[in-house]
Amino acid sequence: MFKKMLFCAAAGLLLLAQSACDNDKPQPTPSAQKGSTLITTTVVNPDGASGVCYMQLIDGLTGHYDNAKAVPAGFGAPPVVQGRDVFVLPDYMGNNKAEMRHYVYETNGTLQLRGTLALPAGAGAANVCKVSDTKAYVSFQNTGQVWAFNPSTMQKIAEIDMNALAQKDMRVAPAAMVERDGLLFVGLNQFDAQWMPTAKQADMALVDT
């Protein structure tokens, strides 16, 4: 059984994040991974607003683990897991390569890279929702957009602009998403210049999938 342990706000996922004060040793040397549990490890810089994130498979939660066999993930945007699909988002603040990686947890217990999708630099990718083998969505908090893409080919299908849904003097930031009965429910953050909401309300957009 593939146990998904992430610290993203998604139903059915369990948070498991670890912090450390020094990422100099050991240096990650990614290789073929095999295990039953997926963990992410966050190493936070002294400023508290930046750092690095690593992802790896392990067997169980006992023993000692480091990042020697981990693969880089995006700081501030933990991987999103749906079934056997693992989507790794870039650094939320735009401090690494602007691409999304799609891994699949194979039946032999290994994590295999299936493809990548180039994303807009600094877009603030926040969440992924896969609705079928040929359609999924990724939300961008810094551009006010949601992209539809094919998770099998990792090709963009369409752009959905939600900036018209911004409250007065605010900017809209599409966030967590869930699909049900042919509709994509997109949670909408509303931020002012200090990244804070002002209205006492919750906004949501519905997209026909």
PDB file of C-alpha atoms in Angstrom:
ATOM      1  CA  MET A   1       0.000   0.000   0.000  1.00  0.00           C
ATOM      2  CA  PHE A   2       1.332   3.372  -1.062  1.00  0.00           C
ATOM      3  CA  LYS A   3       1.165   5.716   1.940  1.00  0.00           C
ATOM      4  CA  LYS A   4       1.014   9.393   0.952  1.00  0.00           C
ATOM      5  CA  MET A   5       2.460  11.750   3.542  1.00  0.00           C
ATOM      6  CA  LEU A   6       2.483  15.375   2.477  1.00  0.00           C
ATOM      7  CA  PHE A   7       1.810  18.696   4.106  1.00  0.00           C
ATOM      8  CA  CYS A   8      -0.566  20.117   1.495  1.00  0.00           C
ATOM      9  CA  ALA A   9      -4.203  20.844   2.269  1.00  0.00           C
ATOM     10  CA  ALA A  10      -5.880  18.002   0.378  1.00  0.00           C
ATOM     11  CA  ALA A  11      -8.410  15.469   1.591  1.00  0.00           C
ATOM     12  CA  GLY A  12      -7.051  12.003   2.228  1.00  0.00           C
ATOM     13  CA  LEU A  13      -3.416  13.121   2.511  1.00  0.00           C
ATOM     14  CA  LEU A  14      -1.361  12.987   5.692  1.00  0.00           C
ATOM     15  CA  LEU A  15       1.181  15.657   6.539  1.00  0.00           C
ATOM     16  CA  LEU A  16       4.679  14.603   7.327  1.00  0.00           C
ATOM     17  CA  ALA A  17       7.209  17.418   7.192  1.00  0.00           C
ATOM     18  CA  GLN A  18      10.623  17.535   8.758  1.00  0.00           C
ATOM     19  CA  SER A  19      12.815  20.598   9.267  1.00  0.00           C
ATOM     20  CA  ALA A  20      16.557  20.927   9.606  1.00  0.00           C
ATOM     21  CA  CYS A  21      18.978  23.786  10.079  1.00  0.00           C
ATOM     22  CA  ASP A  22      21.764  22.586   7.763  1.00  0.00           C
ATOM     23  CA  ASN A  23      21.410  21.246   4.242  1.00  0.00           C
ATOM     24  CA  ASP A  24      25.100  21.053   3.405  1.00  0.00           C
ATOM     25  CA  LYS A  25      25.442  17.378   4.309  1.00  0.00           C
ATOM     26  CA  PRO A  26      24.635  15.095   2.703  1.00  0.00           C
ATOM     27  CA  GLN A  27      24.223  16.427  -0.821  1.00  0.00           C
ATOM     28  CA  PRO A  28      21.312  14.696  -2.584  1.00  0.00           C
ATOM     29  CA  THR A  29      22.304  12.189  -5.265  1.00  0.00           C
ATOM     30  CA  PRO A  30      18.930  11.014  -6.608  1.00  0.00           C
ATOM     31  CA  SER A  31      18.678   7.432  -7.822  1.00  0.00           C
ATOM     32  CA  ALA A  32      15.913   4.912  -8.421  1.00  0.00           C
ATOM     33  CA  GLN A  33      13.713   4.966  -5.343  1.00  0.00           C
ATOM     34  CA  LYS A  34      11.691   2.133  -3.876  1.00  0.00           C
ATOM     35  CA  GLY A  35       9.497   2.085  -0.788  1.00  0.00           C
ATOM     36  CA  SER A  36       5.991   2.237   0.625  1.00  0.00           C
ATOM     37  CA  THR A  37       5.938   5.712   2.174  1.00  0.00           C
ATOM     38  CA  LEU A  38       6.468   9.056   0.455  1.00  0.00           C
ATOM     39  CA  ILE A  39       7.875  11.830   2.639  1.00  0.00           C
ATOM     40  CA  THR A  40       8.889  15.418   2.055  1.00  0.00           C
ATOM     41  CA  THR A  41      11.628  17.146   4.032  1.00  0.00           C
ATOM     42  CA  THR A  42      11.774  20.929   4.296  1.00  0.00           C
ATOM     43  CA  VAL A  43      15.001  22.759   5.126  1.00  0.00           C
ATOM     44  CA  VAL A  44      14.167  26.352   6.070  1.00  0.00           C
ATOM     45  CA  ASN A  45      16.611  29.233   5.708  1.00  0.00           C
ATOM     46  CA  PRO A  46      17.158  31.666   8.619  1.00  0.00           C
ATOM     47  CA  ASP A  47      14.784  34.210   7.035  1.00  0.00           C
ATOM     48  CA  GLY A  48      11.930  31.733   7.441  1.00  0.00           C
ATOM     49  CA  ALA A  49      10.577  32.613   3.999  1.00  0.00           C
ATOM     50  CA  SER A  50      12.809  30.500   1.786  1.00  0.00           C
ATOM     51  CA  GLY A  51      14.552  27.171   1.754  1.00  0.00           C
ATOM     52  CA  VAL A  52      14.537  23.835  -0.021  1.00  0.00           C
ATOM     53  CA  CYS A  53      12.307  20.792  -0.076  1.00  0.00           C
ATOM     54  CA  TYR A  54      13.175  17.176  -0.847  1.00  0.00           C
ATOM     55  CA  MET A  55      10.994  14.176  -1.636  1.00  0.00           C
ATOM     56  CA  GLN A  56      11.776  10.489  -1.285  1.00  0.00           C
ATOM     57  CA  LEU A  57      10.349   7.016  -0.806  1.00  0.00           C
ATOM     58  CA  ILE A  58      11.179   5.089   2.350  1.00  0.00           C
ATOM     59  CA  ASP A  59      10.188   1.733   3.845  1.00  0.00           C
ATOM     60  CA  GLY A  60       8.370   2.441   7.080  1.00  0.00           C
ATOM     61  CA  LEU A  61       8.963   5.196   9.607  1.00  0.00           C
ATOM     62  CA  THR A  62      11.615   3.565  11.761  1.00  0.00           C
ATOM     63  CA  GLY A  63      15.339   4.153  11.503  1.00  0.00           C
ATOM     64  CA  HIS A  64      17.384   7.105  10.257  1.00  0.00           C
ATOM     65  CA  TYR A  65      16.884   8.890   6.939  1.00  0.00           C
ATOM     66  CA  ASP A  66      18.705  11.738   5.207  1.00  0.00           C
ATOM     67  CA  ASN A  67      18.357  13.464   1.839  1.00  0.00           C
ATOM     68  CA  ALA A  68      21.102  11.513   0.057  1.00  0.00           C
ATOM     69  CA  LYS A  69      18.614   9.716  -2.201  1.00  0.00           C
ATOM     70  CA  ALA A  70      15.939  12.410  -2.273  1.00  0.00           C
ATOM     71  CA  VAL A  71      14.829  14.442  -5.276  1.00  0.00           C
ATOM     72  CA  PRO A  72      14.263  18.218  -5.094  1.00  0.00           C
ATOM     73  CA  ALA A  73      10.722  19.513  -4.701  1.00  0.00           C
ATOM     74  CA  GLY A  74       9.374  23.054  -4.431  1.00  0.00           C
ATOM     75  CA  PHE A  75       9.728  24.979  -1.171  1.00  0.00           C
ATOM     76  CA  GLY A  76       6.349  26.298  -0.061  1.00  0.00           C
ATOM     77  CA  ALA A  77       4.497  24.094  -2.564  1.00  0.00           C
ATOM     78  CA  PRO A  78       4.638  20.462  -1.417  1.00  0.00           C
ATOM     79  CA  PRO A  79       3.963  17.643  -3.896  1.00  0.00           C
ATOM     80  CA  VAL A  80       0.353  16.773  -4.663  1.00  0.00           C
ATOM     81  CA  VAL A  81      -0.650  13.096  -4.611  1.00  0.00           C
ATOM     82  CA  GLN A  82      -3.739  11.589  -6.242  1.00  0.00           C
ATOM     83  CA  GLY A  83      -3.801   7.813  -6.251  1.00  0.00           C
ATOM     84  CA  ARG A  84      -0.497   6.733  -7.786  1.00  0.00           C
ATOM     85  CA  ASP A  85       0.151  10.117  -9.401  1.00  0.00           C
ATOM     86  CA  VAL A  86       2.601  12.513  -7.755  1.00  0.00           C
ATOM     87  CA  PHE A  87       2.835  16.080  -9.072  1.00  0.00           C
ATOM     88  CA  VAL A  88       5.874  18.061  -7.922  1.00  0.00           C
ATOM     89  CA  LEU A  89       5.418  21.834  -8.127  1.00  0.00           C
ATOM     90  CA  PRO A  90       8.233  24.401  -8.352  1.00  0.00           C
ATOM     91  CA  ASP A  91       9.304  26.689  -5.514  1.00  0.00           C
ATOM     92  CA  TYR A  92       6.344  28.907  -4.596  1.00  0.00           C
ATOM     93  CA  MET A  93       8.534  32.025  -4.575  1.00  0.00           C
ATOM     94  CA  GLY A  94      10.113  31.188  -7.938  1.00  0.00           C
ATOM     95  CA  ASN A  95      13.566  30.234  -6.686  1.00  0.00           C
ATOM     96  CA  ASN A  96      14.026  27.120  -8.812  1.00  0.00           C
ATOM     97  CA  LYS A  97      13.193  25.863 -12.298  1.00  0.00           C
ATOM     98  CA  ALA A  98       9.646  26.762 -13.319  1.00  0.00           C
ATOM     99  CA  GLU A  99       8.356  23.327 -14.219  1.00  0.00           C
ATOM    100  CA  MET A 100       5.967  20.736 -12.861  1.00  0.00           C
ATOM    101  CA  ARG A 101       7.097  17.115 -12.729  1.00  0.00           C
ATOM    102  CA  HIS A 102       4.742  14.150 -12.921  1.00  0.00           C
ATOM    103  CA  TYR A 103       5.790  10.932 -11.189  1.00  0.00           C
ATOM    104  CA  VAL A 104       3.883   7.659 -11.003  1.00  0.00           C
ATOM    105  CA  TYR A 105       4.163   5.168  -8.157  1.00  0.00           C
ATOM    106  CA  GLU A 106       4.579   1.878 -10.002  1.00  0.00           C
ATOM    107  CA  THR A 107       3.257  -1.498  -8.858  1.00  0.00           C
ATOM    108  CA  ASN A 108       6.835  -2.623  -8.130  1.00  0.00           C
ATOM    109  CA  GLY A 109       7.116   0.055  -5.447  1.00  0.00           C
ATOM    110  CA  THR A 110       9.239   2.537  -7.399  1.00  0.00           C
ATOM    111  CA  LEU A 111       8.613   6.179  -8.264  1.00  0.00           C
ATOM    112  CA  GLN A 112       9.095   6.900 -11.971  1.00  0.00           C
ATOM    113  CA  LEU A 113       9.199  10.280 -13.729  1.00  0.00           C
ATOM    114  CA  ARG A 114       6.606  10.365 -16.516  1.00  0.00           C
ATOM    115  CA  GLY A 115       7.045  13.909 -17.807  1.00  0.00           C
ATOM    116  CA  THR A 116       7.414  17.623 -17.140  1.00  0.00           C
ATOM    117  CA  LEU A 117       5.453  20.762 -17.995  1.00  0.00           C
ATOM    118  CA  ALA A 118       7.056  24.201 -18.225  1.00  0.00           C
ATOM    119  CA  LEU A 119       5.178  26.772 -16.115  1.00  0.00           C
ATOM    120  CA  PRO A 120       5.288  30.590 -16.053  1.00  0.00           C
ATOM    121  CA  ALA A 121       8.189  31.854 -13.951  1.00  0.00           C
ATOM    122  CA  GLY A 122       7.072  33.053 -10.528  1.00  0.00           C
ATOM    123  CA  ALA A 123       3.475  31.970 -11.119  1.00  0.00           C
ATOM    124  CA  GLY A 124       3.059  30.542  -7.612  1.00  0.00           C
ATOM    125  CA  ALA A 125       1.725  27.102  -8.572  1.00  0.00           C
ATOM    126  CA  ALA A 126      -0.357  25.946  -5.609  1.00  0.00           C
ATOM    127  CA  ASN A 127      -2.411  22.840  -6.318  1.00  0.00           C
ATOM    128  CA  VAL A 128      -3.147  20.116  -8.872  1.00  0.00           C
ATOM    129  CA  CYS A 129      -6.408  18.267  -9.469  1.00  0.00           C
ATOM    130  CA  LYS A 130      -6.453  15.299 -11.855  1.00  0.00           C
ATOM    131  CA  VAL A 131      -9.917  14.522 -13.213  1.00  0.00           C
ATOM    132  CA  SER A 132      -8.984  11.853 -15.790  1.00  0.00           C
ATOM    133  CA  ASP A 133      -6.000  10.286 -17.519  1.00  0.00           C
ATOM    134  CA  THR A 134      -6.199  13.039 -20.141  1.00  0.00           C
ATOM    135  CA  LYS A 135      -7.151  16.105 -18.099  1.00  0.00           C
ATOM    136  CA  ALA A 136      -5.893  17.763 -14.943  1.00  0.00           C
ATOM    137  CA  TYR A 137      -5.696  21.310 -13.600  1.00  0.00           C
ATOM    138  CA  VAL A 138      -2.986  23.360 -11.902  1.00  0.00           C
ATOM    139  CA  SER A 139      -3.718  26.636 -10.080  1.00  0.00           C
ATOM    140  CA  PHE A 140      -1.447  29.702 -10.037  1.00  0.00           C
ATOM    141  CA  GLN A 141      -1.724  32.165  -7.165  1.00  0.00           C
ATOM    142  CA  ASN A 142       0.451  34.900  -8.654  1.00  0.00           C
ATOM    143  CA  THR A 143      -1.195  35.083 -12.091  1.00  0.00           C
ATOM    144  CA  GLY A 144      -4.833  34.472 -11.171  1.00  0.00           C
ATOM    145  CA  GLN A 145      -5.027  31.576 -13.605  1.00  0.00           C
ATOM    146  CA  VAL A 146      -5.781  27.879 -13.753  1.00  0.00           C
ATOM    147  CA  TRP A 147      -4.287  25.746 -16.504  1.00  0.00           C
ATOM    148  CA  ALA A 148      -5.847  22.592 -17.912  1.00  0.00           C
ATOM    149  CA  PHE A 149      -3.261  20.031 -19.029  1.00  0.00           C
ATOM    150  CA  ASN A 150      -2.971  16.423 -20.129  1.00  0.00           C
ATOM    151  CA  PRO A 151      -1.250  14.493 -17.304  1.00  0.00           C
ATOM    152  CA  SER A 152      -0.318  11.632 -19.639  1.00  0.00           C
ATOM    153  CA  THR A 153       1.517  13.808 -22.177  1.00  0.00           C
ATOM    154  CA  MET A 154       2.185  16.784 -19.856  1.00  0.00           C
ATOM    155  CA  GLN A 155       0.964  19.211 -22.503  1.00  0.00           C
ATOM    156  CA  LYS A 156      -1.064  22.338 -21.747  1.00  0.00           C
ATOM    157  CA  ILE A 157      -4.659  22.248 -23.003  1.00  0.00           C
ATOM    158  CA  ALA A 158      -6.105  25.617 -21.991  1.00  0.00           C
ATOM    159  CA  GLU A 159      -5.790  28.661 -19.733  1.00  0.00           C
ATOM    160  CA  ILE A 160      -8.617  29.822 -17.467  1.00  0.00           C
ATOM    161  CA  ASP A 161      -8.253  33.445 -16.341  1.00  0.00           C
ATOM    162  CA  MET A 162      -9.960  34.213 -13.023  1.00  0.00           C
ATOM    163  CA  ASN A 163      -8.697  37.749 -12.468  1.00  0.00           C
ATOM    164  CA  ALA A 164     -12.176  39.140 -13.161  1.00  0.00           C
ATOM    165  CA  LEU A 165     -13.274  37.438  -9.914  1.00  0.00           C
ATOM    166  CA  ALA A 166     -11.001  39.583  -7.745  1.00  0.00           C
ATOM    167  CA  GLN A 167     -12.675  41.616  -5.018  1.00  0.00           C
ATOM    168  CA  LYS A 168     -12.287  45.406  -5.098  1.00  0.00           C
ATOM    169  CA  ASP A 169      -8.682  46.470  -4.473  1.00  0.00           C
ATOM    170  CA  MET A 170      -7.652  42.820  -4.119  1.00  0.00           C
ATOM    171  CA  ARG A 171      -6.045  40.224  -6.338  1.00  0.00           C
ATOM    172  CA  VAL A 172      -7.507  36.790  -6.817  1.00  0.00           C
ATOM    173  CA  ALA A 173      -5.317  33.747  -6.162  1.00  0.00           C
ATOM    174  CA  PRO A 174      -6.722  30.353  -7.224  1.00  0.00           C
ATOM    175  CA  ALA A 175      -5.810  27.757  -4.602  1.00  0.00           C
ATOM    176  CA  ALA A 176      -7.038  24.247  -3.685  1.00  0.00           C
ATOM    177  CA  MET A 177      -9.268  22.419  -6.161  1.00  0.00           C
ATOM    178  CA  VAL A 178     -11.568  19.399  -6.129  1.00  0.00           C
ATOM    179  CA  GLU A 179     -13.661  17.800  -8.878  1.00  0.00           C
ATOM    180  CA  ARG A 180     -17.136  16.368  -8.444  1.00  0.00           C
ATOM    181  CA  ASP A 181     -19.935  15.509 -10.869  1.00  0.00           C
ATOM    182  CA  GLY A 182     -18.175  17.097 -13.823  1.00  0.00           C
ATOM    183  CA  LEU A 183     -17.430  20.364 -12.047  1.00  0.00           C
ATOM    184  CA  LEU A 184     -14.106  21.690 -10.808  1.00  0.00           C
ATOM    185  CA  PHE A 185     -14.468  23.614  -7.551  1.00  0.00           C
ATOM    186  CA  VAL A 186     -11.660  26.175  -7.244  1.00  0.00           C
ATOM    187  CA  GLY A 187     -11.045  27.894  -3.922  1.00  0.00           C
ATOM    188  CA  LEU A 188     -10.155  31.558  -4.415  1.00  0.00           C
ATOM    189  CA  ASN A 189      -7.870  33.419  -2.047  1.00  0.00           C
ATOM    190  CA  GLN A 190      -8.271  37.208  -2.098  1.00  0.00           C
ATOM    191  CA  PHE A 191      -5.084  39.086  -1.174  1.00  0.00           C
ATOM    192  CA  ASP A 192      -4.243  42.725  -0.542  1.00  0.00           C
ATOM    193  CA  ALA A 193      -0.725  44.174  -0.780  1.00  0.00           C
ATOM    194  CA  GLN A 194       0.203  42.436   2.490  1.00  0.00           C
ATOM    195  CA  TRP A 195      -1.094  39.059   1.283  1.00  0.00           C
ATOM    196  CA  MET A 196      -4.086  39.321   3.618  1.00  0.00           C
ATOM    197  CA  PRO A 197      -7.852  39.044   2.985  1.00  0.00           C
ATOM    198  CA  THR A 198     -10.173  41.873   4.001  1.00  0.00           C
ATOM    199  CA  ALA A 199     -13.739  40.671   3.389  1.00  0.00           C
ATOM    200  CA  LYS A 200     -15.297  38.141   5.765  1.00  0.00           C
ATOM    201  CA  GLN A 201     -16.300  35.704   3.075  1.00  0.00           C
ATOM    202  CA  ALA A 202     -15.078  32.658   1.179  1.00  0.00           C
ATOM    203  CA  ASP A 203     -14.991  32.689  -2.618  1.00  0.00           C
ATOM    204  CA  MET A 204     -15.146  29.738  -4.990  1.00  0.00           C
ATOM    205  CA  ALA A 205     -15.241  29.368  -8.753  1.00  0.00           C
ATOM    206  CA  LEU A 206     -16.890  26.490 -10.625  1.00  0.00           C
ATOM    207  CA  VAL A 207     -15.445  25.234 -13.889  1.00  0.00           C
ATOM    208  CA  ASP A 208     -17.201  22.796 -16.218  1.00  0.00           C
ATOM    209  CA  THR A 209     -14.669  20.034 -16.832  1.00  0.00           C
TER     210      THR A 209
END
